[in-house]
Each structure stands twice: as C-alpha cells, then as structure tokens.
PDB file of C-alpha atoms and ligand atoms in Angstrom:
ATOM      1  CA  MET A 129      12.074 -41.954  23.575  1.00 55.00           C
ATOM      2  CA  ASP A 130      10.561 -39.333  21.255  1.00 57.00           C
ATOM      3  CA  ARG A 131      11.035 -39.049  17.486  1.00 52.00           C
ATOM      4  CA  SER A 132      13.343 -36.040  17.826  1.00 64.00           C
ATOM      5  CA  PHE A 133      15.828 -38.136  19.789  1.00 68.00           C
ATOM      6  CA  PHE A 134      18.100 -38.937  16.833  1.00 69.00           C
ATOM      7  CA  SER A 135      18.340 -35.330  15.627  1.00 74.00           C
ATOM      8  CA  ASN A 136      19.237 -34.106  19.116  1.00 90.00           C
ATOM      9  CA  ILE A 137      22.341 -36.230  19.457  1.00 95.00           C
ATOM     10  CA  THR A 138      25.654 -34.438  19.242  1.00 96.00           C
ATOM     11  CA  ILE A 139      28.893 -36.257  18.547  1.00 98.00           C
ATOM     12  CA  ARG A 140      31.864 -34.397  19.992  1.00 98.00           C
ATOM     13  CA  ARG A 141      35.419 -35.051  20.993  1.00 98.00           C
ATOM     14  CA  ALA A 142      35.687 -36.390  24.542  1.00 98.00           C
ATOM     15  CA  SER A 143      37.394 -34.498  27.345  1.00 98.00           C
ATOM     16  CA  PRO A 144      38.858 -36.083  30.518  1.00 98.00           C
ATOM     17  CA  GLN A 145      35.667 -34.987  32.358  1.00 98.00           C
ATOM     18  CA  ASP A 146      33.752 -37.536  30.264  1.00 98.00           C
ATOM     19  CA  ALA A 147      35.790 -40.438  31.657  1.00 98.00           C
ATOM     20  CA  GLU A 148      33.323 -41.154  34.455  1.00 98.00           C
ATOM     21  CA  ALA A 149      30.377 -41.548  32.043  1.00 98.00           C
ATOM     22  CA  ILE A 150      32.521 -43.631  29.657  1.00 98.00           C
ATOM     23  CA  VAL A 151      33.579 -46.036  32.402  1.00 97.00           C
ATOM     24  CA  SER A 152      30.018 -46.353  33.632  1.00 98.00           C
ATOM     25  CA  ILE A 153      28.577 -47.096  30.136  1.00 98.00           C
ATOM     26  CA  ARG A 154      31.280 -49.686  29.487  1.00 97.00           C
ATOM     27  CA  ARG A 155      30.712 -51.334  32.866  1.00 97.00           C
ATOM     28  CA  GLU A 156      26.946 -51.498  32.399  1.00 97.00           C
ATOM     29  CA  ALA A 157      27.399 -53.077  28.948  1.00 97.00           C
ATOM     30  CA  TRP A 158      29.911 -55.659  30.152  1.00 96.00           C
ATOM     31  CA  LEU A 159      27.705 -56.782  33.028  1.00 96.00           C
ATOM     32  CA  SER A 160      24.616 -57.114  30.867  1.00 95.00           C
ATOM     33  CA  ILE A 161      26.051 -58.576  27.659  1.00 96.00           C
ATOM     34  CA  TYR A 162      29.048 -60.698  28.530  1.00 97.00           C
ATOM     35  CA  PRO A 163      27.882 -63.260  31.132  1.00 97.00           C
ATOM     36  CA  ASN A 164      27.808 -66.614  29.321  1.00 96.00           C
ATOM     37  CA  PRO A 165      26.820 -69.671  31.383  1.00 94.00           C
ATOM     38  CA  SER A 166      27.802 -72.161  28.671  1.00 94.00           C
ATOM     39  CA  LEU A 167      31.360 -70.767  28.648  1.00 94.00           C
ATOM     40  CA  GLY A 168      31.399 -70.496  32.436  1.00 94.00           C
ATOM     41  CA  ILE A 169      31.624 -66.684  32.347  1.00 95.00           C
ATOM     42  CA  THR A 170      29.614 -65.426  35.315  1.00 95.00           C
ATOM     43  CA  GLN A 171      28.641 -61.948  36.438  1.00 94.00           C
ATOM     44  CA  THR A 172      30.986 -62.432  39.400  1.00 94.00           C
ATOM     45  CA  ASP A 173      33.887 -62.995  36.966  1.00 94.00           C
ATOM     46  CA  LEU A 174      32.937 -59.788  35.191  1.00 96.00           C
ATOM     47  CA  TYR A 175      32.619 -57.776  38.411  1.00 95.00           C
ATOM     48  CA  ARG A 176      36.065 -59.050  39.423  1.00 94.00           C
ATOM     49  CA  HIS A 177      37.513 -58.154  36.025  1.00 93.00           C
ATOM     50  CA  LEU A 178      36.004 -54.672  36.038  1.00 95.00           C
ATOM     51  CA  ASP A 179      36.294 -53.694  39.685  1.00 95.00           C
ATOM     52  CA  GLY A 180      38.934 -56.036  41.151  1.00 93.00           C
ATOM     53  CA  GLU A 181      38.463 -58.242  44.215  1.00 91.00           C
ATOM     54  CA  THR A 182      37.881 -55.299  46.516  1.00 92.00           C
ATOM     55  CA  GLY A 183      36.925 -52.560  44.085  1.00 92.00           C
ATOM     56  CA  GLU A 184      40.543 -51.453  43.694  1.00 92.00           C
ATOM     57  CA  LEU A 185      40.374 -51.359  39.886  1.00 94.00           C
ATOM     58  CA  LYS A 186      37.455 -48.895  39.742  1.00 94.00           C
ATOM     59  CA  HIS A 187      39.643 -45.903  40.452  1.00 95.00           C
ATOM     60  CA  LEU A 188      42.464 -47.162  38.211  1.00 95.00           C
ATOM     61  CA  THR A 189      40.098 -47.621  35.272  1.00 95.00           C
ATOM     62  CA  LEU A 190      38.799 -44.091  35.718  1.00 97.00           C
ATOM     63  CA  LEU A 191      42.357 -42.741  35.876  1.00 97.00           C
ATOM     64  CA  HIS A 192      43.287 -44.768  32.800  1.00 96.00           C
ATOM     65  CA  TRP A 193      40.472 -43.167  30.757  1.00 97.00           C
ATOM     66  CA  GLN A 194      41.150 -39.666  32.106  1.00 98.00           C
ATOM     67  CA  ARG A 195      44.814 -40.001  31.137  1.00 98.00           C
ATOM     68  CA  GLN A 196      44.104 -41.675  27.812  1.00 97.00           C
ATOM     69  CA  ILE A 197      41.701 -38.924  26.732  1.00 98.00           C
ATOM     70  CA  GLY A 198      43.992 -36.229  28.146  1.00 98.00           C
ATOM     71  CA  LYS A 199      46.964 -37.375  26.062  1.00 97.00           C
ATOM     72  CA  GLU A 200      45.105 -38.027  22.815  1.00 97.00           C
ATOM     73  CA  ASP A 201      46.512 -35.914  20.009  1.00 96.00           C
ATOM     74  CA  GLY A 202      43.579 -36.417  17.631  1.00 97.00           C
ATOM     75  CA  LYS A 203      45.971 -37.842  15.016  1.00 97.00           C
ATOM     76  CA  HIS A 204      46.934 -41.237  16.431  1.00 97.00           C
ATOM     77  CA  SER A 205      43.981 -41.674  18.737  1.00 98.00           C
ATOM     78  CA  ILE A 206      40.785 -39.913  19.624  1.00 98.00           C
ATOM     79  CA  THR A 207      37.649 -40.601  21.654  1.00 98.00           C
ATOM     80  CA  TYR A 208      34.259 -39.299  20.587  1.00 98.00           C
ATOM     81  CA  VAL A 209      31.189 -39.193  22.796  1.00 98.00           C
ATOM     82  CA  ALA A 210      27.524 -39.016  21.864  1.00 98.00           C
ATOM     83  CA  GLN A 211      25.647 -36.505  23.963  1.00 97.00           C
ATOM     84  CA  HIS A 212      21.935 -36.026  24.474  1.00 95.00           C
ATOM     85  CA  ASP A 213      20.364 -33.451  26.793  1.00 93.00           C
ATOM     86  CA  GLY A 214      23.756 -32.785  28.357  1.00 94.00           C
ATOM     87  CA  ALA A 215      24.367 -36.470  29.159  1.00 97.00           C
ATOM     88  CA  VAL A 216      26.951 -38.750  27.561  1.00 98.00           C
ATOM     89  CA  ILE A 217      25.090 -41.765  26.127  1.00 98.00           C
ATOM     90  CA  GLY A 218      27.781 -43.519  24.106  1.00 98.00           C
ATOM     91  CA  PHE A 219      31.372 -43.385  22.971  1.00 98.00           C
ATOM     92  CA  VAL A 220      33.792 -44.705  20.385  1.00 98.00           C
ATOM     93  CA  ALA A 221      37.581 -44.873  20.460  1.00 98.00           C
ATOM     94  CA  PRO A 222      39.306 -45.176  17.061  1.00 98.00           C
ATOM     95  CA  ARG A 223      43.087 -45.388  17.199  1.00 97.00           C
ATOM     96  CA  PHE A 224      46.252 -46.550  15.501  1.00 97.00           C
ATOM     97  CA  ILE A 225      47.525 -49.659  17.243  1.00 94.00           C
ATOM     98  CA  ARG A 226      50.763 -51.128  15.866  1.00 92.00           C
ATOM     99  CA  GLU A 227      50.189 -48.967  12.797  1.00 93.00           C
ATOM    100  CA  GLN A 228      46.829 -50.568  12.149  1.00 96.00           C
ATOM    101  CA  ARG A 229      43.594 -48.598  12.189  1.00 98.00           C
ATOM    102  CA  ARG A 230      41.470 -50.053  14.959  1.00 97.00           C
ATOM    103  CA  ILE A 231      38.180 -49.182  16.568  1.00 98.00           C
ATOM    104  CA  ALA A 232      39.128 -50.008  20.133  1.00 96.00           C
ATOM    105  CA  THR A 233      35.700 -49.659  21.755  1.00 96.00           C
ATOM    106  CA  LEU A 234      32.161 -48.634  20.900  1.00 98.00           C
ATOM    107  CA  TYR A 235      29.404 -48.626  23.479  1.00 98.00           C
ATOM    108  CA  VAL A 236      25.948 -47.092  23.721  1.00 98.00           C
ATOM    109  CA  THR A 237      24.098 -46.920  27.026  1.00 97.00           C
ATOM    110  CA  THR A 238      21.279 -49.494  27.261  1.00 96.00           C
ATOM    111  CA  SER A 239      18.402 -46.994  27.319  1.00 94.00           C
ATOM    112  CA  ALA A 240      19.639 -45.238  24.143  1.00 95.00           C
ATOM    113  CA  ARG A 241      20.208 -48.327  21.974  1.00 95.00           C
ATOM    114  CA  CYS A 242      18.430 -48.887  18.645  1.00 94.00           C
ATOM    115  CA  HIS A 243      17.995 -45.141  18.031  1.00 93.00           C
ATOM    116  CA  GLY A 244      20.894 -44.635  15.685  1.00 95.00           C
ATOM    117  CA  VAL A 245      23.492 -43.538  18.260  1.00 97.00           C
ATOM    118  CA  GLY A 246      25.846 -46.449  17.470  1.00 98.00           C
ATOM    119  CA  THR A 247      25.499 -45.661  13.758  1.00 97.00           C
ATOM    120  CA  LYS A 248      26.459 -42.012  14.305  1.00 97.00           C
ATOM    121  CA  LEU A 249      29.462 -42.972  16.437  1.00 98.00           C
ATOM    122  CA  LEU A 250      30.715 -45.665  14.056  1.00 98.00           C
ATOM    123  CA  LYS A 251      30.354 -43.359  11.039  1.00 98.00           C
ATOM    124  CA  ARG A 252      32.347 -40.658  12.837  1.00 98.00           C
ATOM    125  CA  ALA A 253      35.121 -43.138  13.671  1.00 98.00           C
ATOM    126  CA  ILE A 254      35.291 -44.372  10.052  1.00 98.00           C
ATOM    127  CA  GLU A 255      35.343 -40.768   8.813  1.00 98.00           C
ATOM    128  CA  TRP A 256      38.219 -39.970  11.170  1.00 98.00           C
ATOM    129  CA  PHE A 257      40.308 -42.784   9.664  1.00 98.00           C
ATOM    130  CA  GLY A 258      39.235 -42.335   6.056  1.00 97.00           C
ATOM    131  CA  ARG A 259      38.624 -45.319   3.783  1.00 96.00           C
ATOM    132  CA  ASP A 260      42.020 -45.619   2.110  1.00 96.00           C
ATOM    133  CA  GLN A 261      43.266 -48.322   4.518  1.00 97.00           C
ATOM    134  CA  ASP A 262      41.600 -51.319   6.168  1.00 98.00           C
ATOM    135  CA  ILE A 263      39.909 -50.658   9.524  1.00 98.00           C
ATOM    136  CA  TYR A 264      39.908 -53.418  12.137  1.00 97.00           C
ATOM    137  CA  LEU A 265      37.994 -54.092  15.325  1.00 97.00           C
ATOM    138  CA  GLN A 266      37.470 -56.905  17.749  1.00 96.00           C
ATOM    139  CA  VAL A 267      34.242 -58.114  19.164  1.00 96.00           C
ATOM    140  CA  VAL A 268      33.291 -60.774  21.685  1.00 96.00           C
ATOM    141  CA  ALA A 269      32.563 -63.896  19.634  1.00 96.00           C
ATOM    142  CA  TYR A 270      29.081 -64.400  21.108  1.00 97.00           C
ATOM    143  CA  ASN A 271      28.034 -60.736  20.864  1.00 97.00           C
ATOM    144  CA  GLU A 272      25.810 -61.401  17.876  1.00 97.00           C
ATOM    145  CA  VAL A 273      24.027 -58.033  17.995  1.00 97.00           C
ATOM    146  CA  ALA A 274      27.338 -56.213  17.647  1.00 98.00           C
ATOM    147  CA  ILE A 275      28.601 -58.556  14.897  1.00 98.00           C
ATOM    148  CA  SER A 276      25.478 -57.987  12.800  1.00 98.00           C
ATOM    149  CA  PHE A 277      25.607 -54.254  13.567  1.00 98.00           C
ATOM    150  CA  TYR A 278      29.153 -54.074  12.132  1.00 98.00           C
ATOM    151  CA  LYS A 279      28.243 -56.254   9.125  1.00 98.00           C
ATOM    152  CA  ARG A 280      25.627 -53.661   8.137  1.00 98.00           C
ATOM    153  CA  PHE A 281      28.505 -51.218   7.618  1.00 98.00           C
ATOM    154  CA  GLY A 282      30.521 -53.653   5.507  1.00 98.00           C
ATOM    155  CA  PHE A 283      32.760 -55.165   8.196  1.00 98.00           C
ATOM    156  CA  GLU A 284      33.595 -58.838   7.585  1.00 98.00           C
ATOM    157  CA  LEU A 285      34.979 -61.470   9.917  1.00 97.00           C
ATOM    158  CA  THR A 286      38.674 -62.158   9.343  1.00 96.00           C
ATOM    159  CA  THR A 287      40.540 -65.380   9.963  1.00 90.00           C
ATOM    160  CA  GLY A 288      43.188 -63.412  11.873  1.00 79.00           C
ATOM    161  CA  LYS A 289      44.001 -63.917  15.514  1.00 75.00           C
ATOM    162  CA  PRO A 290      42.523 -61.092  17.600  1.00 71.00           C
ATOM    163  CA  PHE A 291      45.019 -58.695  19.122  1.00 68.00           C
ATOM    164  CA  ILE A 292      45.441 -59.179  22.874  1.00 64.00           C
ATOM    165  CA  ASP A 293      46.337 -56.073  24.836  1.00 63.00           C
ATOM    166  CA  PRO A 294      49.203 -57.176  27.142  1.00 58.00           C
ATOM    167  CA  VAL A 295      48.157 -54.621  29.801  1.00 54.00           C
ATOM    168  CA  VAL A 296      44.605 -55.953  29.924  1.00 56.00           C
ATOM    169  CA  GLN A 297      45.885 -59.529  29.907  1.00 55.00           C
ATOM    170  CA  GLN A 298      48.131 -58.820  32.876  1.00 54.00           C
ATOM    171  CA  GLN A 299      45.306 -57.213  34.867  1.00 58.00           C
ATOM    172  CA  SER A 300      42.908 -60.125  34.756  1.00 64.00           C
ATOM    173  CA  GLU A 301      42.635 -63.851  34.212  1.00 75.00           C
ATOM    174  CA  LEU A 302      39.361 -63.387  32.356  1.00 84.00           C
ATOM    175  CA  GLN A 303      39.747 -63.816  28.616  1.00 84.00           C
ATOM    176  CA  LEU A 304      36.590 -63.303  26.615  1.00 92.00           C
ATOM    177  CA  PRO A 305      36.714 -65.125  23.254  1.00 93.00           C
ATOM    178  CA  GLU A 306      36.983 -62.537  20.524  1.00 95.00           C
ATOM    179  CA  VAL A 307      36.772 -62.416  16.764  1.00 96.00           C
ATOM    180  CA  GLU A 308      38.309 -59.837  14.486  1.00 96.00           C
ATOM    181  CA  MET A 309      36.449 -57.908  11.801  1.00 97.00           C
ATOM    182  CA  VAL A 310      37.737 -55.717   8.995  1.00 98.00           C
ATOM    183  CA  LEU A 311      36.279 -52.985   6.834  1.00 98.00           C
ATOM    184  CA  LYS A 312      38.284 -53.232   3.646  1.00 98.00           C
ATOM    185  CA  ALA A 313      39.807 -50.106   2.188  1.00 98.00           C
ATOM    186  CA  ILE A 314      38.217 -48.536  -0.840  1.00 95.00           C
ATOM    187  CA  SER A 315      40.826 -48.584  -3.560  1.00 80.00           C
ATOM    188  CA  ILE A 316      40.966 -45.575  -5.837  1.00 70.00           C
ATOM    189  CA  VAL A 317      42.225 -46.571  -9.288  1.00 63.00           C
TER     190      VAL A 317
HETATM  191  C1  LIG B 455      26.236 -52.546  19.131  1.00 55.17           C
HETATM  192  C2  LIG B 455      25.777 -51.152  19.551  1.00 55.17           C
HETATM  193  C3  LIG B 455      26.981 -50.230  19.612  1.00 55.17           C
HETATM  194  C4  LIG B 455      24.796 -50.622  18.483  1.00 55.17           C
HETATM  195  O1  LIG B 455      24.415 -49.293  18.854  1.00 55.17           O
HETATM  196  P1  LIG B 455      22.916 -48.772  18.673  1.00 55.17           P
HETATM  197  O2  LIG B 455      22.889 -47.312  18.949  1.00 55.17           O
HETATM  198  O3  LIG B 455      21.986 -49.625  19.422  1.00 55.17           O
HETATM  199  O4  LIG B 455      22.749 -49.051  17.099  1.00 55.17           O
HETATM  200  P2  LIG B 455      21.814 -48.305  16.058  1.00 55.17           P
HETATM  201  O5  LIG B 455      20.568 -47.840  16.709  1.00 55.17           O
HETATM  202  O6  LIG B 455      22.633 -47.317  15.323  1.00 55.17           O
HETATM  203  O7  LIG B 455      21.438 -49.547  15.148  1.00 55.17           O
HETATM  204  C5  LIG B 455      21.817 -49.724  13.835  1.00 55.17           C
HETATM  205  C6  LIG B 455      21.342 -51.078  13.351  1.00 55.17           C
HETATM  206  O8  LIG B 455      21.932 -52.125  14.118  1.00 55.17           O
HETATM  207  C7  LIG B 455      20.993 -53.159  14.367  1.00 55.17           C
HETATM  208  N1  LIG B 455      20.798 -53.359  15.816  1.00 55.17           N
HETATM  209  C8  LIG B 455      21.290 -52.595  16.809  1.00 55.17           C
HETATM  210  N2  LIG B 455      20.926 -53.109  17.996  1.00 55.17           N
HETATM  211  C9  LIG B 455      20.156 -54.196  17.731  1.00 55.17           C
HETATM  212  C10 LIG B 455      19.480 -55.133  18.558  1.00 55.17           C
HETATM  213  N3  LIG B 455      19.508 -55.067  19.888  1.00 55.17           N
HETATM  214  N4  LIG B 455      18.825 -56.149  17.956  1.00 55.17           N
HETATM  215  C11 LIG B 455      18.771 -56.248  16.609  1.00 55.17           C
HETATM  216  N5  LIG B 455      19.399 -55.375  15.786  1.00 55.17           N
HETATM  217  C12 LIG B 455      20.076 -54.377  16.338  1.00 55.17           C
HETATM  218  C13 LIG B 455      19.705 -52.744  13.762  1.00 55.17           C
HETATM  219  O9  LIG B 455      19.615 -53.492  12.562  1.00 55.17           O
HETATM  220  C14 LIG B 455      19.833 -51.264  13.473  1.00 55.17           C
HETATM  221  O10 LIG B 455      19.229 -51.027  12.249  1.00 55.17           O
HETATM  222  P3  LIG B 455      17.858 -50.196  12.063  1.00 55.17           P
HETATM  223  O11 LIG B 455      18.345 -48.785  11.913  1.00 55.17           O
HETATM  224  O12 LIG B 455      17.299 -50.761  10.831  1.00 55.17           O
HETATM  225  O13 LIG B 455      17.036 -50.406  13.290  1.00 55.17           O
HETATM  226  C15 LIG B 455      25.001 -51.158  20.891  1.00 55.17           C
HETATM  227  O14 LIG B 455      23.988 -52.146  20.823  1.00 55.17           O
HETATM  228  C16 LIG B 455      25.859 -51.431  22.085  1.00 55.17           C
HETATM  229  O15 LIG B 455      26.467 -50.542  22.661  1.00 55.17           O
HETATM  230  N6  LIG B 455      25.910 -52.689  22.487  1.00 55.17           N
HETATM  231  C17 LIG B 455      26.638 -53.051  23.673  1.00 55.17           C
HETATM  232  C18 LIG B 455      28.090 -52.900  23.538  1.00 55.17           C
HETATM  233  C19 LIG B 455      28.634 -53.590  22.336  1.00 55.17           C
HETATM  234  O16 LIG B 455      28.232 -54.701  22.002  1.00 55.17           O
HETATM  235  N7  LIG B 455      29.584 -52.880  21.712  1.00 55.17           N
HETATM  236  C20 LIG B 455      30.348 -53.421  20.665  1.00 55.17           C
HETATM  237  C21 LIG B 455      31.531 -54.047  21.300  1.00 55.17           C
HETATM  238  S1  LIG B 455      32.827 -54.232  20.164  1.00 55.17           S
END
C-alpha cells in the first residue's frame, strides 16, 4: 500500500447499499481471528454461527444490516464506513444501548489493517458520542490486538459483566468469551 493511502480514506455515514461490504468484512474477520483451539472454538463453529447449517443465516444477516442502517436516525445509532478508491474497507457502529454509549462493532478489512483506518473510525465514533459520558465496548477476551488497540485510546478493562445481546444469543449456541472496556468521560469542572 502506498504512502498516500491514509490521506485517501474517507469516513462517511453508511447507507443500506454498504451492508454487503459490511457483512463480508465482519465475516472475514471472524473466520480469521476467532478460531481458538484451546477453547475448542473451530472454524466450523464460526461458519455455523455466521452462515447457519445450510447457509440460511447469510441472507438474514444481510437483511439485518440493511434494515439496521436504513432505520438509523443518526442520534441513537449510526454506522460509519471507511472508503478507499470507491471500496468500503472498514466500519464502526456506535449506538446507545440501554441508555449506555456503546461501540457495537469496529472492523477493518485484513488488507487495510495497520494503516490508520481503525484509528480514523474509532475517533469518528468517539466524536459522535462526545466525551461527557463513559463509552463502552466489548471485545473477545483473546483478541489481544484489539484490546491493545483500544488501550492506546484510553479504554480500560472493566470488571463488569459484558452485555449479551438476547437476539444473538438466541440465534447461536456459540458464545465467545468477551471482556468489557470503558473510555471514561472527561469531567468538566
Ligand atoms: C483492531 C482493528 C480495528 C485496528 O484497526 P487498524 O486499522 O489495523 O488500526 P490502525 O492502523 O489505526 O492502528 C493503530 C494502532 O493499533 C496498533 N495495532 C493495530 N493492529 C495491530 C497489529 N496487528 N499488531 C500490533 N499492533 C497493532 C498499532 O499500535 C497501531 O499503532 P501505530 O500507528 O503506531 O502503528 C483491526 O485490526 C481489526 O479490524 N481487527 C479485526 C477485528 C477486530 O478485532 N475488531 C475489534 C472487535 S471489538
């Protein structure tokens, strides 16, 4: 990748047409990062979780993202994508969940990692929330790259129990161990 790569990245609000790229980036990341032999988490488990036994979930996941982005009001939830040369190369989804500020997902496509795309996306998400309240996120407990990435921005591990999305829980038996992190609010006194 050339030196001008970073300056040519645009961060923009996602539209439902971006759902296909979003689903594909997320899927690629899951399959490459989350297999964990010592915890018995295999690629087959991940394929089943993402696609379903017979691929039936693929379409539903796409619909879910199309609908989610389509109904976002930009006040309670928003999705941003990073774009380079007309292609979506990463995304972030900050949102209010149970009145808490949460970064629901952040993924950068494998070939674009370590070029500042994740930094741009995370900064945009933090900006969208503002720093007057704590910002939470969850990360797979053995995803050390992501944990150290977030620590660079001031996120710290909490002792809290990670939030489990009941819809996701219902869809699959696979439960990846997660930890919660928080970026503490800046208090203005
Ligand atoms: C975590 C992730 C979003 C970071 O995005 P990125 O675009 O690669 O990050 P950046 O290029 O902005 O990196 C910023 C810093 O993070 C650190 N970092 C990022 N990836 C790293 C890696 N593979 N190894 C070591 N450090 C890394 C570096 O210290 C880098 O600092 P530098 O500017 O001094 O090089 C990206 O690796 C990713 O999508 N991973 C897979 C999905 C994931 O884990 N998402 C988080 C789930 S909650």
